[in-house]
XYZ file of C-alpha atoms in Angstrom:
385
model
C 24.911 -121.348 -132.527
C 26.041 -124.448 -130.646
C 23.406 -125.956 -128.362
C 24.007 -125.520 -124.638
C 21.963 -126.806 -121.741
C 21.264 -125.389 -118.285
C 23.545 -122.663 -116.964
C 25.432 -120.692 -119.585
C 22.438 -120.042 -121.791
C 21.259 -116.538 -122.587
C 17.820 -115.040 -123.331
C 16.887 -111.703 -124.884
C 13.359 -110.515 -124.043
C 11.402 -107.660 -125.629
C 8.954 -106.031 -123.224
C 9.061 -105.383 -119.473
C 5.405 -106.161 -118.858
C 3.897 -109.003 -116.863
C 4.811 -111.792 -119.309
C 8.309 -110.585 -120.119
C 9.318 -109.990 -116.501
C 7.875 -113.308 -115.313
C 9.777 -115.190 -118.014
C 12.962 -113.273 -117.219
C 12.836 -114.001 -113.491
C 12.003 -117.675 -113.994
C 14.806 -118.178 -116.525
C 17.369 -116.377 -114.366
C 16.381 -118.536 -111.401
C 17.156 -121.562 -113.577
C 20.695 -120.421 -114.330
C 20.194 -118.398 -117.515
C 21.564 -114.928 -118.138
C 18.729 -112.656 -119.234
C 18.397 -109.172 -120.706
C 15.003 -107.461 -120.911
C 14.471 -104.561 -123.319
C 11.820 -101.934 -122.570
C 11.142 -99.259 -125.164
C 9.849 -96.738 -122.578
C 12.276 -94.551 -120.630
C 11.095 -96.003 -117.308
C 9.266 -99.020 -115.903
C 6.163 -97.219 -114.667
C 2.820 -98.555 -115.850
C -0.593 -97.027 -116.534
C -2.500 -96.299 -113.327
C -5.172 -98.962 -112.972
C -6.004 -102.031 -110.945
C -5.585 -105.667 -111.866
C -7.336 -108.895 -110.904
C -5.125 -111.842 -109.952
C -6.816 -115.191 -109.372
C -5.357 -118.290 -107.733
C -3.568 -119.434 -110.886
C -1.632 -116.158 -111.089
C -0.972 -116.064 -107.356
C 0.612 -119.514 -107.588
C 2.999 -118.260 -110.271
C 3.953 -115.228 -108.171
C 4.697 -117.562 -105.281
C 6.796 -119.868 -107.463
C 9.099 -117.041 -108.618
C 9.328 -115.339 -105.224
C 7.253 -112.231 -106.024
C 4.124 -113.102 -104.039
C 4.855 -111.476 -100.677
C 5.663 -108.094 -102.213
C 2.863 -108.224 -104.776
C 0.040 -108.795 -102.293
C 0.975 -106.124 -99.735
C -2.148 -104.027 -99.196
C -4.165 -106.068 -101.703
C -7.933 -105.973 -101.563
C -9.709 -109.274 -100.951
C -13.394 -109.024 -101.732
C -16.089 -111.477 -100.571
C -18.126 -111.714 -103.794
C -18.341 -110.606 -107.393
C -21.771 -109.191 -108.255
C -23.301 -108.497 -111.654
C -26.153 -105.961 -111.505
C -28.774 -105.064 -114.113
C -30.267 -101.712 -115.157
C -32.479 -101.740 -112.043
C -29.428 -102.335 -109.820
C -30.750 -105.837 -109.149
C -28.185 -108.604 -108.712
C -28.228 -111.014 -111.659
C -25.252 -113.108 -110.543
C -23.376 -113.454 -107.277
C -20.087 -115.345 -107.402
C -18.536 -116.188 -104.021
C -14.753 -115.957 -103.949
C -11.991 -116.565 -101.440
C -14.169 -119.131 -99.703
C -12.518 -122.229 -98.297
C -11.687 -124.656 -101.090
C -12.653 -122.231 -103.844
C -10.618 -119.957 -106.105
C -8.893 -117.022 -104.493
C -8.907 -113.520 -105.942
C -7.068 -110.352 -105.031
C -7.020 -106.937 -106.654
C -3.990 -104.675 -106.511
C -2.542 -101.726 -108.360
C -0.967 -102.756 -111.660
C 2.079 -100.692 -110.742
C 2.535 -102.748 -107.592
C 2.506 -105.987 -109.580
C 5.062 -104.661 -112.072
C 7.289 -103.356 -109.276
C 7.224 -106.744 -107.546
C 8.234 -108.461 -110.784
C 10.978 -105.908 -111.493
C 12.435 -106.347 -108.007
C 12.272 -110.135 -108.357
C 14.102 -109.900 -111.685
C 16.828 -107.715 -110.243
C 17.320 -110.015 -107.244
C 17.643 -112.878 -109.719
C 20.326 -111.112 -111.769
C 18.254 -109.996 -114.770
C 19.520 -106.988 -116.737
C 16.746 -104.542 -117.644
C 17.462 -101.956 -120.339
C 15.068 -99.018 -120.804
C 14.897 -96.824 -123.923
C 15.637 -100.029 -125.829
C 13.062 -100.809 -128.509
C 12.829 -104.173 -130.247
C 11.738 -104.040 -133.875
C 11.989 -107.704 -134.836
C 13.608 -111.070 -134.322
C 14.972 -113.984 -136.310
C 14.150 -117.633 -135.858
C 17.893 -118.273 -135.434
C 17.880 -116.418 -132.120
C 18.530 -112.737 -132.713
C 16.613 -109.800 -131.264
C 16.703 -106.781 -133.564
C 16.732 -103.348 -131.939
C 15.731 -99.953 -133.287
C 19.300 -98.700 -132.978
C 20.464 -101.384 -135.416
C 21.904 -103.767 -132.839
C 21.422 -107.504 -133.316
C 21.419 -109.311 -129.974
C 22.233 -113.025 -130.242
C 20.717 -115.451 -127.770
C 19.805 -119.068 -127.175
C 16.210 -117.851 -126.831
C 14.417 -114.684 -127.946
C 11.055 -113.786 -126.385
C 8.615 -111.247 -127.805
C 6.461 -109.972 -124.944
C 6.035 -106.551 -126.500
C 2.277 -106.162 -126.358
C -0.677 -106.375 -128.691
C 1.141 -104.392 -131.410
C 4.190 -106.678 -131.150
C 6.850 -105.960 -133.744
C 8.667 -109.146 -132.779
C 5.592 -111.278 -133.530
C 4.895 -109.545 -136.803
C 8.494 -109.851 -137.987
C 8.153 -113.631 -137.645
C 4.819 -113.797 -139.543
C 3.042 -115.666 -136.752
C -0.331 -113.890 -136.740
C -3.402 -116.016 -137.447
C -5.898 -113.227 -136.808
C -6.507 -110.084 -134.796
C -10.135 -109.262 -134.124
C -11.576 -105.996 -132.810
C -14.616 -106.745 -130.651
C -16.431 -103.427 -131.103
C -16.209 -102.679 -127.398
C -13.755 -101.216 -124.915
C -13.271 -99.285 -121.683
C -12.041 -96.085 -120.112
C -9.914 -97.156 -117.152
C -9.139 -94.885 -114.229
C -7.929 -94.947 -110.645
C -9.525 -92.716 -107.990
C -9.598 -92.606 -104.207
C -12.176 -94.708 -102.369
C -15.135 -92.924 -100.797
C -17.634 -94.561 -98.435
C -20.514 -92.729 -100.112
C -19.930 -94.305 -103.537
C -22.015 -97.411 -102.831
C -24.050 -98.767 -99.897
C -22.034 -100.072 -96.958
C -22.707 -103.720 -97.800
C -21.275 -103.206 -101.295
C -18.092 -101.329 -100.454
C -15.759 -104.342 -100.448
C -17.447 -106.262 -103.252
C -16.409 -106.333 -106.893
C -19.444 -105.141 -108.856
C -20.233 -104.843 -112.542
C -23.249 -102.701 -113.402
C -25.082 -102.937 -116.753
C -27.320 -100.417 -118.517
C -27.944 -100.849 -122.234
C -24.595 -101.370 -123.934
C -22.729 -99.602 -121.120
C -21.091 -101.082 -118.029
C -19.366 -99.684 -114.967
C -16.909 -101.948 -113.162
C -16.348 -101.095 -109.481
C -13.130 -102.606 -108.112
C -11.504 -101.759 -104.773
C -7.758 -102.193 -105.423
C -6.436 -101.308 -101.960
C -7.648 -99.691 -98.751
C -7.505 -96.284 -100.436
C -7.638 -96.911 -104.204
C -10.639 -97.651 -106.411
C -10.227 -98.981 -109.937
C -13.100 -98.010 -112.232
C -13.709 -99.157 -115.802
C -16.344 -97.426 -117.943
C -17.197 -99.880 -120.696
C -19.099 -99.120 -123.890
C -19.401 -99.916 -127.574
C -16.623 -98.638 -129.804
C -19.143 -96.556 -131.774
C -20.623 -94.960 -128.628
C -18.733 -91.716 -129.274
C -20.213 -89.782 -126.357
C -19.464 -92.495 -123.804
C -15.875 -93.184 -124.793
C -14.736 -89.567 -124.583
C -11.901 -88.805 -122.150
C -12.382 -87.076 -119.748
C -15.553 -89.042 -119.085
C -18.837 -87.208 -119.609
C -20.177 -87.261 -116.058
C -23.689 -86.141 -117.026
C -23.983 -88.950 -119.568
C -22.749 -91.658 -117.177
C -24.976 -90.341 -114.369
C -27.984 -90.556 -116.687
C -27.154 -94.205 -117.452
C -26.348 -95.105 -113.837
C -28.313 -92.743 -111.539
C -27.742 -95.059 -108.542
C -23.984 -94.384 -108.945
C -24.298 -90.605 -109.138
C -21.903 -89.987 -106.246
C -19.250 -92.241 -107.758
C -19.621 -90.684 -111.212
C -19.355 -87.174 -109.756
C -15.840 -87.985 -108.609
C -14.472 -88.977 -112.017
C -11.600 -86.663 -112.741
C -9.903 -85.866 -116.013
C -7.720 -88.977 -115.977
C -8.406 -92.202 -117.803
C -7.566 -93.917 -121.062
C -9.740 -95.603 -123.667
C -8.637 -99.112 -124.655
C -10.399 -101.205 -127.292
C -10.970 -104.896 -126.551
C -9.375 -107.303 -129.014
C -8.607 -110.981 -129.494
C -5.299 -112.168 -130.948
C -4.519 -115.726 -132.007
C -1.339 -116.980 -133.618
C -0.576 -119.726 -136.109
C 2.169 -120.858 -133.736
C 3.528 -119.432 -130.504
C 7.136 -119.770 -131.649
C 9.430 -119.984 -134.639
C 12.850 -121.560 -134.264
C 14.426 -120.032 -131.173
C 11.919 -117.166 -130.897
C 8.785 -117.350 -128.723
C 5.860 -114.948 -128.284
C 3.728 -114.480 -125.165
C 1.413 -112.105 -123.319
C -1.001 -109.870 -125.243
C 1.148 -110.365 -128.343
C -0.024 -113.985 -128.300
C -3.344 -114.179 -126.492
C -4.958 -110.745 -126.129
C -8.478 -111.170 -124.763
C -11.326 -109.052 -123.389
C -11.113 -108.623 -119.597
C -14.368 -110.304 -118.582
C -12.621 -113.133 -116.689
C -9.832 -110.959 -115.257
C -7.275 -113.401 -116.656
C -5.154 -111.487 -119.181
C -2.430 -110.999 -116.598
C -2.948 -114.474 -115.159
C -2.346 -116.120 -118.524
C 0.789 -114.026 -119.066
C 2.082 -115.142 -115.656
C 1.311 -118.799 -116.371
C 2.794 -118.838 -119.847
C 5.920 -116.984 -118.772
C 6.725 -119.480 -116.030
C 5.696 -122.382 -118.262
C 8.069 -121.182 -120.976
C 11.001 -120.966 -118.581
C 10.288 -124.432 -117.201
C 10.051 -125.879 -120.710
C 13.377 -124.572 -122.024
C 15.399 -124.512 -118.795
C 17.485 -127.614 -119.471
C 16.151 -128.631 -122.851
C 18.593 -130.179 -125.307
C 16.642 -128.680 -128.220
C 15.069 -125.225 -127.747
C 12.789 -125.489 -130.776
C 11.322 -128.803 -129.594
C 10.943 -127.427 -126.075
C 8.978 -124.441 -127.387
C 6.654 -126.724 -129.329
C 6.050 -128.772 -126.178
C 5.409 -125.565 -124.190
C 2.742 -124.466 -126.650
C 1.119 -127.888 -126.692
C 0.864 -127.845 -122.908
C -0.173 -124.222 -122.310
C -2.241 -123.254 -125.344
C -5.431 -125.225 -124.511
C -6.102 -123.513 -121.158
C -5.145 -120.129 -122.626
C -7.528 -120.492 -125.563
C -10.276 -121.768 -123.276
C -9.840 -118.528 -121.328
C -9.883 -116.378 -124.473
C -12.933 -118.100 -125.921
C -14.905 -117.996 -122.660
C -14.115 -114.307 -122.174
C -15.147 -113.504 -125.722
C -18.473 -115.327 -125.320
C -19.193 -113.386 -122.118
C -18.895 -110.191 -124.148
C -21.815 -111.179 -126.366
C -24.269 -109.986 -123.708
C -23.009 -106.408 -124.044
C -25.390 -105.886 -126.946
C -28.452 -107.715 -125.601
C -31.586 -105.786 -124.550
C -31.592 -105.078 -120.811
C -34.586 -107.256 -119.903
C -33.356 -110.238 -121.921
C -29.867 -110.008 -120.408
C -31.289 -109.787 -116.897
C -33.531 -112.830 -117.384
C -30.810 -114.958 -118.981
C -28.108 -114.091 -116.451
C -30.364 -114.813 -113.492
C -30.814 -118.319 -114.945
C -27.241 -118.976 -116.108
C -25.870 -117.627 -112.843
C -27.361 -120.673 -111.122
C -25.762 -123.179 -113.518
C -22.924 -125.159 -111.927
C -21.661 -126.280 -115.325
C -21.401 -122.743 -116.701
C -19.851 -121.555 -113.445
C -17.224 -124.291 -113.656
C -16.317 -123.237 -117.198
C -15.870 -119.639 -116.120
C -13.747 -120.597 -113.117
C -11.676 -123.276 -114.865
C -8.646 -121.024 -115.377
C -8.782 -119.621 -111.849
C -8.715 -123.178 -110.467
C -6.015 -124.360 -112.889
C -2.686 -125.590 -111.487
C -0.038 -123.817 -113.614
C 3.154 -125.556 -114.690
C 5.967 -125.500 -112.099
C 3.765 -124.248 -109.234
C 2.495 -125.662 -105.971
C -0.843 -125.133 -104.211
C -1.250 -121.936 -102.224
C -0.907 -122.333 -98.472
């Protein structure tokens, strides 16, 4: 294929998730024609909430999705970590002047804002269109046998990415022995004390956690976290008697768990390279991580915009992709590694974890490491107003 620059170039993207849609919108806004392939019959997403820190908000603003994405968002004053006695081990202030901002919204709202931004930008989105591979020469291979030629192919098709695997880019995929049942329920003032209602709170007991996350004025996102071999705790629907026994101070909240929810195992994925020839990989296919920093979506947003900025007018796509990885991979892997280390405490004895976290929670250095990604200035963005 003859090299072209700027307008007139075409991209084929597998996956209409956060990373794929962000890349699509950003490329289209830079003069590219873009087609996104989604294997599902529609663009609805699993009902849960999502954390978006300042770095992700800056990307949403840069591509014109911010105003729609944040409608009705919840803005909490602090993030608390509580021990088995319901005593606060750590309190992280957020949304304070000069510090990192954080909102929580419904994942469906974020996807809808990205879809609408793509469509306004001229992106074609094809549902019931499954990608099964790609070539380094710039072809996306579909399940129906079609071979879609492009100047750039992007695999944003999730942790089980067929595009990534067809290019032999995997370095390793590690199961962390832990995971969560995620669900969305209505908010109820009796779930927690009045002073806690707007906070984001993570409660620990043994190897189990409950994450309490207001996602809007009416929606509460709950994650029930446990070890992957904790068969009783990972059952769906959630065993309300079991979770009440572990968290008696949350009995009212637990009593409202319905039959919904989905168990997801936490994993880490790292690649030998993020690209091969004219094919690039991003999102969970590239940098799956446990959710302890709330940055899986944020990294997908950053890397999607960064990719579009890197290749937009590049004379050589392959060189541009190498430069993109060199620029974006360090902050992404810092985020992965920090999140993975935070998961180590899942298996500590309660008293030890409580003592250690009360000490580390006061460390400015450790706090700065945890907040580094949230305070990062992503490529091609400007500060939030």
